[in-house]
PDB file of C-alpha atoms in Angstrom:
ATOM      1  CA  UNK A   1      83.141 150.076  78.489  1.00  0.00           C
ATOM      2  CA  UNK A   2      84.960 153.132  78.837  1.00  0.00           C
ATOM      3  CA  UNK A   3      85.779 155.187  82.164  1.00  0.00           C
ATOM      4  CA  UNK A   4      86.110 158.821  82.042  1.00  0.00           C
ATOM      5  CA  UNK A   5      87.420 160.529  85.906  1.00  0.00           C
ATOM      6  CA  UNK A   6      87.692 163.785  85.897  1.00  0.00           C
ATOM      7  CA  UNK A   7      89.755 165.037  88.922  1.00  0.00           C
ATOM      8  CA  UNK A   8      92.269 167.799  90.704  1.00  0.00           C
ATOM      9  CA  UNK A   9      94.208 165.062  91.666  1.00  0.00           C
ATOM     10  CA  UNK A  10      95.219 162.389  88.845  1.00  0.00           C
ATOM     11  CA  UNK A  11      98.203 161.090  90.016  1.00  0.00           C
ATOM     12  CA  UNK A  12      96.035 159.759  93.004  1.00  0.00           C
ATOM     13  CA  UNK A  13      95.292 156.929  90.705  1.00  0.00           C
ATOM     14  CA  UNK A  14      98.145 155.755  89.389  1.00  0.00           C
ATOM     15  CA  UNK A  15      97.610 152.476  92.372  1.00  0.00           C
ATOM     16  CA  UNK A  16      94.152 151.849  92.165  1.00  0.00           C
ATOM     17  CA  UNK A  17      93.789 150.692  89.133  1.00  0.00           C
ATOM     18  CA  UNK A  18      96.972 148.703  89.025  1.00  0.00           C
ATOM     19  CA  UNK A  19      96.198 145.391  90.321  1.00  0.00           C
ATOM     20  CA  UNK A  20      93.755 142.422  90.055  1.00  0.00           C
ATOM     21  CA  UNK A  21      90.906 142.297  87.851  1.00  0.00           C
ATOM     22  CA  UNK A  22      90.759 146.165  86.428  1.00  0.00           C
ATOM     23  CA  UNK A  23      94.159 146.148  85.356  1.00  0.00           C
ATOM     24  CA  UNK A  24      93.800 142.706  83.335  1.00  0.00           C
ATOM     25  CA  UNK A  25      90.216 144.273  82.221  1.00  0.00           C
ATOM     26  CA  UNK A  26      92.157 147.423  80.819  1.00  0.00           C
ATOM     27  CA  UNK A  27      95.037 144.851  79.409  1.00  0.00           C
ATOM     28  CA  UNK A  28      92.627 142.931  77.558  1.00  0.00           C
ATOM     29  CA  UNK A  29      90.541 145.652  76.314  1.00  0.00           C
ATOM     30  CA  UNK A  30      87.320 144.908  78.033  1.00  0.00           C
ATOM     31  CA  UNK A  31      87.329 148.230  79.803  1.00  0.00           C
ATOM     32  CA  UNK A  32      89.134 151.596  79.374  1.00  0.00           C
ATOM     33  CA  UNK A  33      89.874 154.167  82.040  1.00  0.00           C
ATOM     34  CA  UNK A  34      90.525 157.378  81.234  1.00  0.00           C
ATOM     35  CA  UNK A  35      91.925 159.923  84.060  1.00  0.00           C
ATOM     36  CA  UNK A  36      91.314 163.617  83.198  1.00  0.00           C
ATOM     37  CA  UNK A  37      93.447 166.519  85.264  1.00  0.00           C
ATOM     38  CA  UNK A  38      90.738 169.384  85.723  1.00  0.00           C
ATOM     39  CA  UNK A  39      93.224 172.157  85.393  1.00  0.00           C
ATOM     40  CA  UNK A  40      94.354 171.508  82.169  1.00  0.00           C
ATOM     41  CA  UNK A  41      90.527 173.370  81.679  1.00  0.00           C
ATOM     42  CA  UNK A  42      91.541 176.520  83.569  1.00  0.00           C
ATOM     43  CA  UNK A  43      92.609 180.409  82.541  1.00  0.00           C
ATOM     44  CA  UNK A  44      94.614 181.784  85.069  1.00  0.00           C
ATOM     45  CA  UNK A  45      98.466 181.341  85.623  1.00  0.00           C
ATOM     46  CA  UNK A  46      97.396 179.472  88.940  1.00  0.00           C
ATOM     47  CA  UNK A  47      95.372 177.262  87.179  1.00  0.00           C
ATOM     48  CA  UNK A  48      92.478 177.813  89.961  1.00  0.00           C
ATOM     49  CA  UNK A  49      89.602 175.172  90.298  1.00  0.00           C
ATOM     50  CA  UNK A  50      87.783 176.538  93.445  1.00  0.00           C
ATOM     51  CA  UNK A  51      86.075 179.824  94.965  1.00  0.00           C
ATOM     52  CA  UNK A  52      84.881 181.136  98.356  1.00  0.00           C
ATOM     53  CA  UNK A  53      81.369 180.579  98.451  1.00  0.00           C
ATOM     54  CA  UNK A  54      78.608 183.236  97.748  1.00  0.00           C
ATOM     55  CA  UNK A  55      76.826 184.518 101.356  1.00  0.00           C
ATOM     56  CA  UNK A  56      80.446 183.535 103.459  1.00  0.00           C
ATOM     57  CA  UNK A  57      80.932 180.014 104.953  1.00  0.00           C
ATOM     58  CA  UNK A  58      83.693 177.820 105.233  1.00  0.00           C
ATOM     59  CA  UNK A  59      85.868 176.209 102.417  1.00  0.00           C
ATOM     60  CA  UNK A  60      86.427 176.210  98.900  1.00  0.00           C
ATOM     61  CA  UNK A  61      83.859 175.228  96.220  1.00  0.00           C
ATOM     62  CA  UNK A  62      84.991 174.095  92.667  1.00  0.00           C
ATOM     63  CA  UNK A  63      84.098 176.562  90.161  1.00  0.00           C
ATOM     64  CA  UNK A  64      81.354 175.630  87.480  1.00  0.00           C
ATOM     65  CA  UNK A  65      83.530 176.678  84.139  1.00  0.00           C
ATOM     66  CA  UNK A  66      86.296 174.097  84.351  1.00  0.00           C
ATOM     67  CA  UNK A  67      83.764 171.281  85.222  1.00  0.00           C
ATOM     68  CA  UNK A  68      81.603 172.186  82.276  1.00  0.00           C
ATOM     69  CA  UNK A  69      84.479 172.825  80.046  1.00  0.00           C
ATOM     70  CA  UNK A  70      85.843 169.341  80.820  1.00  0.00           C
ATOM     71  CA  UNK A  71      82.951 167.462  80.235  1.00  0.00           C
ATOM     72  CA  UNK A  72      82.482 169.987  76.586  1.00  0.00           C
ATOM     73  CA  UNK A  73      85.267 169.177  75.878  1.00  0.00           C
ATOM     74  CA  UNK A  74      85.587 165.352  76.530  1.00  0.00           C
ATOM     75  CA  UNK A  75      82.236 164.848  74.958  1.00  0.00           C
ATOM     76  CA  UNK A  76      81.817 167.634  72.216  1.00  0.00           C
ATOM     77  CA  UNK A  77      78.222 168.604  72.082  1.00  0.00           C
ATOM     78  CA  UNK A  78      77.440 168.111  75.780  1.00  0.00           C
ATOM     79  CA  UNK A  79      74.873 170.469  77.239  1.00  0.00           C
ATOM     80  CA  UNK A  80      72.255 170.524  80.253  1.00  0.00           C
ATOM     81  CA  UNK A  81      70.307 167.408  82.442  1.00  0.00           C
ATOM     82  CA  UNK A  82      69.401 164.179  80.017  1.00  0.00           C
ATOM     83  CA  UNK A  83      71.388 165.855  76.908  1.00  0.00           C
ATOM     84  CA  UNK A  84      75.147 164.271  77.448  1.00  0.00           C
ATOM     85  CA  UNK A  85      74.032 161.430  75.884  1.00  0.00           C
ATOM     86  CA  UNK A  86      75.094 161.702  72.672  1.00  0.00           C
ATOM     87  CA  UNK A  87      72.101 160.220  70.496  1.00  0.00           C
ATOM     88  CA  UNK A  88      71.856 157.066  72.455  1.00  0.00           C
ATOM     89  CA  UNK A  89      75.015 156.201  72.715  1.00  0.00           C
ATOM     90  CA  UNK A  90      74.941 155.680  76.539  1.00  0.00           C
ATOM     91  CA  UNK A  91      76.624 158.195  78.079  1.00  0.00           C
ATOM     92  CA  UNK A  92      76.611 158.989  81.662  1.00  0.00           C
ATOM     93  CA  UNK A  93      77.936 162.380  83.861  1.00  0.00           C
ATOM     94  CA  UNK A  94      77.917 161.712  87.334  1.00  0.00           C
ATOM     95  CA  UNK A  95      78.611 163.764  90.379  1.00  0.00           C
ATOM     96  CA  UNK A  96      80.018 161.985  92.906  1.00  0.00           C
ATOM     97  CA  UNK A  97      78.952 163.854  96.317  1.00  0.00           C
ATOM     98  CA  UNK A  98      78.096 163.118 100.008  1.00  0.00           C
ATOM     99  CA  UNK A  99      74.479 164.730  98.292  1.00  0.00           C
ATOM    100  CA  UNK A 100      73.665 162.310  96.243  1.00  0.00           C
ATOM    101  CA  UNK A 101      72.127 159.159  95.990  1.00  0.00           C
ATOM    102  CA  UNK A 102      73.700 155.976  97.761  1.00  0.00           C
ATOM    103  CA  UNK A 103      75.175 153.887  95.687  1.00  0.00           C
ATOM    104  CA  UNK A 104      74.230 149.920  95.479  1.00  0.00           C
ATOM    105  CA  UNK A 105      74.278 146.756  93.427  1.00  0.00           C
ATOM    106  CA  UNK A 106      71.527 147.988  92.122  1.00  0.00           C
ATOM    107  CA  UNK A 107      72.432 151.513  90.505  1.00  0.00           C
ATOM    108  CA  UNK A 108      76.008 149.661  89.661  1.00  0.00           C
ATOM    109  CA  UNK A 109      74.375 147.047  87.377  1.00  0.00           C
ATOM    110  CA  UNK A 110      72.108 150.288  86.041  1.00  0.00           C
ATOM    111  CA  UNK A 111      75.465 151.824  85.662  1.00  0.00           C
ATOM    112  CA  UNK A 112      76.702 149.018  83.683  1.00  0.00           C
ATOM    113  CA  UNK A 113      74.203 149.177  80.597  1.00  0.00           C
ATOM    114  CA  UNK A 114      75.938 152.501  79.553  1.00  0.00           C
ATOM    115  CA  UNK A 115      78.632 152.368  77.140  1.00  0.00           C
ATOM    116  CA  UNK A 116      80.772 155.687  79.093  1.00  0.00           C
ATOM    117  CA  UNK A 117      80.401 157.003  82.208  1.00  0.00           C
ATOM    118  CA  UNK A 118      82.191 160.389  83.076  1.00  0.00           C
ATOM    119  CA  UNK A 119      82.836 160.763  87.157  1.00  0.00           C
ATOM    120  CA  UNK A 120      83.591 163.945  88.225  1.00  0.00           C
ATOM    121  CA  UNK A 121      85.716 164.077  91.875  1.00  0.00           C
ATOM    122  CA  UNK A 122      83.964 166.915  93.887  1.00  0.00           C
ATOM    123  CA  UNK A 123      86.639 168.784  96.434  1.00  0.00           C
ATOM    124  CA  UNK A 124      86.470 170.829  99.064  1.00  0.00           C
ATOM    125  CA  UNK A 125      83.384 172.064 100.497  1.00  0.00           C
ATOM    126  CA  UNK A 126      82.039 170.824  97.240  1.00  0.00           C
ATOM    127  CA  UNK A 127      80.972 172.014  93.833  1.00  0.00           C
ATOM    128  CA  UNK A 128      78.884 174.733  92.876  1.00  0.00           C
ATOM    129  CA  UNK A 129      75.092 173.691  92.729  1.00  0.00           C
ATOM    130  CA  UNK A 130      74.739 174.492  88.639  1.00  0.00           C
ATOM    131  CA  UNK A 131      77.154 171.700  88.028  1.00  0.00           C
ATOM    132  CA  UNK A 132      75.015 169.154  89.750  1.00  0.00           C
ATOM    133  CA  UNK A 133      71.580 170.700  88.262  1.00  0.00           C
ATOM    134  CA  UNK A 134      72.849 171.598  84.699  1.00  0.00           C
ATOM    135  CA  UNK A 135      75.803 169.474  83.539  1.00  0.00           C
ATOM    136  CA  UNK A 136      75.559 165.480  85.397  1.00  0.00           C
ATOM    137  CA  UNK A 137      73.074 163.450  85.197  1.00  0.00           C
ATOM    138  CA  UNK A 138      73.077 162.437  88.703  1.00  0.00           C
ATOM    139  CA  UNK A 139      74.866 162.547  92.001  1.00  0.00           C
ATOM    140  CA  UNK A 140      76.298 159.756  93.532  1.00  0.00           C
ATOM    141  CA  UNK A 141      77.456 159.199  96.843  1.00  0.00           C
ATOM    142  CA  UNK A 142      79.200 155.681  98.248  1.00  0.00           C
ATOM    143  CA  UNK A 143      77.916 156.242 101.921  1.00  0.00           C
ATOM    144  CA  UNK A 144      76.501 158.231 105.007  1.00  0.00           C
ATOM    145  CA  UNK A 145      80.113 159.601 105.713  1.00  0.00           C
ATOM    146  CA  UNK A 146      81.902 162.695 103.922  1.00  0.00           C
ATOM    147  CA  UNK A 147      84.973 161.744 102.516  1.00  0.00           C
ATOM    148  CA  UNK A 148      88.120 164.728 101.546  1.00  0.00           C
ATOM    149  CA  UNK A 149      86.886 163.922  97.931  1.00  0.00           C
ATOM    150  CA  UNK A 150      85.398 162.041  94.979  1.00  0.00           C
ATOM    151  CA  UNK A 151      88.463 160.042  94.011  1.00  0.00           C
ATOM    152  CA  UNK A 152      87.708 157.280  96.358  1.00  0.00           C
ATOM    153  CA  UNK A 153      84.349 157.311  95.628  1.00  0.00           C
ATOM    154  CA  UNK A 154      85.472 156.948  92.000  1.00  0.00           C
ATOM    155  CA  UNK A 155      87.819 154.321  92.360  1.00  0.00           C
ATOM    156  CA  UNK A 156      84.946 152.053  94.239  1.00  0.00           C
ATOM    157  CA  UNK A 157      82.106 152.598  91.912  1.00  0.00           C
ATOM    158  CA  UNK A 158      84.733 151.922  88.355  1.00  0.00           C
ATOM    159  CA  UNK A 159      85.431 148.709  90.477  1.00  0.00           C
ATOM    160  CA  UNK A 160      82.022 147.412  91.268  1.00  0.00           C
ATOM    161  CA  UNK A 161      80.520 148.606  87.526  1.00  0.00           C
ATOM    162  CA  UNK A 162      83.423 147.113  85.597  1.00  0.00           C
ATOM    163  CA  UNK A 163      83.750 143.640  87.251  1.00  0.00           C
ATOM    164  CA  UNK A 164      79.595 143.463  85.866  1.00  0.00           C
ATOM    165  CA  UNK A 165      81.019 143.784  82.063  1.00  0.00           C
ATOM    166  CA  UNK A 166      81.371 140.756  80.496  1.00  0.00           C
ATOM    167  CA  UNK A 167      84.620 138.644  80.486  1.00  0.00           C
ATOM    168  CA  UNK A 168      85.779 140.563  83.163  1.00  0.00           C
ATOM    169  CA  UNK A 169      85.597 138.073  86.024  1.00  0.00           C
ATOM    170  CA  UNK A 170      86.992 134.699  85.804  1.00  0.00           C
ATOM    171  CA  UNK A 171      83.344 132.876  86.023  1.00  0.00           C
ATOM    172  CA  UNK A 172      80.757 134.306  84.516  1.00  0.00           C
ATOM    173  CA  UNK A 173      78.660 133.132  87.329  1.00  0.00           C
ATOM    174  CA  UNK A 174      80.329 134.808  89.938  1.00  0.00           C
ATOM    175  CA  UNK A 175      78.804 138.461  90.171  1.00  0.00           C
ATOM    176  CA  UNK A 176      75.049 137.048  89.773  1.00  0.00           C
ATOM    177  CA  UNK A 177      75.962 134.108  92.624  1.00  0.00           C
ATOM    178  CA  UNK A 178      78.048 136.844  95.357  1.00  0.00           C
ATOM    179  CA  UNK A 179      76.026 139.286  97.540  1.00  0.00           C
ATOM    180  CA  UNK A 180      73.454 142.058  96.737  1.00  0.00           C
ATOM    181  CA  UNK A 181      72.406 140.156  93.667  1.00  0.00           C
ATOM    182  CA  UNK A 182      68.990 140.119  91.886  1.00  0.00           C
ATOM    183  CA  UNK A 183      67.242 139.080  95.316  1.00  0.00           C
ATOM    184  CA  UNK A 184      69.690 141.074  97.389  1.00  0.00           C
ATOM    185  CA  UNK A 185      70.552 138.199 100.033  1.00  0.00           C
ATOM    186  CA  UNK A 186      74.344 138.824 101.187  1.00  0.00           C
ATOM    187  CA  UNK A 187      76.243 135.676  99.584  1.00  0.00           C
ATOM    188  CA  UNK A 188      76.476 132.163 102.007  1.00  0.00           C
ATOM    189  CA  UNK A 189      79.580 131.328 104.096  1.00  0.00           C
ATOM    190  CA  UNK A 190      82.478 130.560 102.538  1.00  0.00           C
ATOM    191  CA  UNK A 191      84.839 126.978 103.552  1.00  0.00           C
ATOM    192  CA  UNK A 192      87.951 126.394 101.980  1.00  0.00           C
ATOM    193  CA  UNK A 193      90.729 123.189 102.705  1.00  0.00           C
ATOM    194  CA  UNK A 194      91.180 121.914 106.179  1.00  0.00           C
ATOM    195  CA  UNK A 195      88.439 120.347 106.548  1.00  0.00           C
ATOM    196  CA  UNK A 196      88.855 121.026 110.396  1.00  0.00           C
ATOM    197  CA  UNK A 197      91.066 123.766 111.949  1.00  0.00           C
ATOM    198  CA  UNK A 198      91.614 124.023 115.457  1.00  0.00           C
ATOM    199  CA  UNK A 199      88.227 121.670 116.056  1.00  0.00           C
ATOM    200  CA  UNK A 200      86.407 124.077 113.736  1.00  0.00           C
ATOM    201  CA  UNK A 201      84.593 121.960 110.955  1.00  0.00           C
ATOM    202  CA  UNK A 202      83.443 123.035 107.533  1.00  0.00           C
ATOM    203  CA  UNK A 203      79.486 121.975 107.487  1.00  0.00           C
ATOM    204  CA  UNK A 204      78.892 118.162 106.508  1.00  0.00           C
ATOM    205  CA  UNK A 205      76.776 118.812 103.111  1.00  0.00           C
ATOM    206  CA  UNK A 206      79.727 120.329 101.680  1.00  0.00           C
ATOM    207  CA  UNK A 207      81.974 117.628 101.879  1.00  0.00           C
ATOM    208  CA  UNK A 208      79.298 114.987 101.055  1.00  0.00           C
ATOM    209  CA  UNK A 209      79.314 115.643  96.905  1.00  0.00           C
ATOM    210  CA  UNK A 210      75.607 116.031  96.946  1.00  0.00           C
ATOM    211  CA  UNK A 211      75.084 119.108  94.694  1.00  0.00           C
ATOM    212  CA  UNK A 212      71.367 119.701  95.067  1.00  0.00           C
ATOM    213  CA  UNK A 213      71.753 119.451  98.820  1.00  0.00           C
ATOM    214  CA  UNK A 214      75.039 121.472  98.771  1.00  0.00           C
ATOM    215  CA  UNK A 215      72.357 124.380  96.854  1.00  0.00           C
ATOM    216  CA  UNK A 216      69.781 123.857  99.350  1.00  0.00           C
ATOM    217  CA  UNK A 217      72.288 124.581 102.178  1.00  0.00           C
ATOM    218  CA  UNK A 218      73.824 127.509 100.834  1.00  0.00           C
ATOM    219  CA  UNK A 219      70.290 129.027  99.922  1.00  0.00           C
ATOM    220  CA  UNK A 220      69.050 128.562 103.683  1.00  0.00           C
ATOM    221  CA  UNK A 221      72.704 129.290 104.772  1.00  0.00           C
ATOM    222  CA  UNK A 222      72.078 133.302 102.716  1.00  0.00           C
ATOM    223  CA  UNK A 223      68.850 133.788 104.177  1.00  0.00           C
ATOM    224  CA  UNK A 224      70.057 133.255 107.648  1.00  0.00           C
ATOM    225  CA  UNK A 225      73.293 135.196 107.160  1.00  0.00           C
ATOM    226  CA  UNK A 226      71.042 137.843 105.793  1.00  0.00           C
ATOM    227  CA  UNK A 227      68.824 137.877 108.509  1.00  0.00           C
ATOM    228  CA  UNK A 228      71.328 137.849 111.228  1.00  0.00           C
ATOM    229  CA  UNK A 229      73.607 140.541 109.999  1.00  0.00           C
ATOM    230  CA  UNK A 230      72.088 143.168 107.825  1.00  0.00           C
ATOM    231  CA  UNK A 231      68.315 142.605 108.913  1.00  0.00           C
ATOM    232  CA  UNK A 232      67.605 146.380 106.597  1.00  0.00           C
ATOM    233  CA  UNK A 233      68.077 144.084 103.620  1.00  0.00           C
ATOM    234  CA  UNK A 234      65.924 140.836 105.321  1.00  0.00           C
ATOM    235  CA  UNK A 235      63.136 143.382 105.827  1.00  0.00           C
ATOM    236  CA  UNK A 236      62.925 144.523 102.546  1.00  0.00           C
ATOM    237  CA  UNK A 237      63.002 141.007 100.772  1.00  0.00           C
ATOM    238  CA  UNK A 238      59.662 139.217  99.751  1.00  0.00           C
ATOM    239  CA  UNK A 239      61.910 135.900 100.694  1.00  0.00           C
ATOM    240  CA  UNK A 240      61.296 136.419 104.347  1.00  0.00           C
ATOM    241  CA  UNK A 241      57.926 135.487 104.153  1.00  0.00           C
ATOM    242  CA  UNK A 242      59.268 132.194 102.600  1.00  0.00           C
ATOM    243  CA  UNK A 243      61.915 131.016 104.540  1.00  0.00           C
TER     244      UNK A 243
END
């Protein structure tokens, strides 16, 4: 899968990337990241990405031609809403915006089927409304908060879509097993070696070998967690009725 992150500010993710499981996925081909500086798409001798806004207000908003001559330019052919994909090849623009919808497991495993996505980092007091309507597909936002801009934003939805490619994590088990998953339970507790620290003791059945009971436990053990600590998500599951 390949990453395309169009931003102001590329150097900002020269870390990010860096570590841990995206920079072996890059290594080993699984995934590609691409990071695009916006200005190289501007006129002017100040290589200016942002306007006052029309009617007065506060801050800056980044002007539409750069953004659409980015995304023209990264993917020739590209023109208005549900035409970037070039002929089914799985191609994605997104927005990433306080605006747009909240990102979950859920849109990340959507996000996953696609064979590009292109993120574009919004700045500022944001980015003029004919981007959003006429050149991505959506708009994205990571949370009820308003961030300085979309390179965080970027950073955590390239993690959570790429670790859902295949090969990419260790176990192939281990992003359908971990929280938010098909039932959207959070994941069960988590015991590693002592067995007992400072009189704290990991739970019986998972010392005793017994696998089925060991699955039984940590199925009852993710419904209560669930329950207990993000009771939104217990709400909205059918498993309630069945614990």
């Amino acid at each position: 899968m390949k990453f395309h992150v169009l931003t102001i500010f590329p150097e900002f993710f020269h870390g990010p990337f860096d570590h841990g499981i995206i920079q072996k996925a890059c290594e080993s081909g699984r995934i590609e990241i691409r990071i695009h500086d916006l200005r190289q798409w501007t006129r002017d001798r100040h290589r200016t990405v942002d306007d006052r806004p029309f009617g007065g207000g506060e801050g800056m908003v980044l002007k539409p031609a750069p953004l659409f001559e980015a995304v023209e330019s990264i993917w020739p052919g590209a023109r208005g809403p549900g035409h970037r994909s070039d002929g089914g090849l799985g191609r994605r623009v997104i927005l990433l915006s306080a605006q747009g919808r909240k990102f979950d497991q859920a849109k990340a495993r959507e996000l996953a089927a696609a064979q590009e996505l292109l993120l574009i980092c919004g700045r500022y007091e944001g980015v003029d409304e004919r981007v959003a309507g006429h050149l991505a597909d959506e708009e994205i936002s990571i949370g009820d908060f308003v961030l300085s801009g979309g390179e965080l934003a970027a950073a955590v939805v390239i993690d959570t879509v790429a670790r859902l490619q295949e090969g990419v994590l260790g176990n192939k088990d281990s992003a359908a097993n971990e929280s938010f998953g098909e039932e959207g339970l959070l994941d069960c507790p988590q015991y590693t070696r002592p067995a007992e620290f400072r009189g704290l003791k990991v739970p019986e059945t998972l010392l005793n070998g017994n696998h089925e009971e060991i699955r039984k436990w940590r199925r009852n053990a993710a419904l209560e967690k669930t329950e207990r600590l993000r009771p939104d998500l217990w709400e909205a599951s059918e498993l309630r009725t069945r614990k």
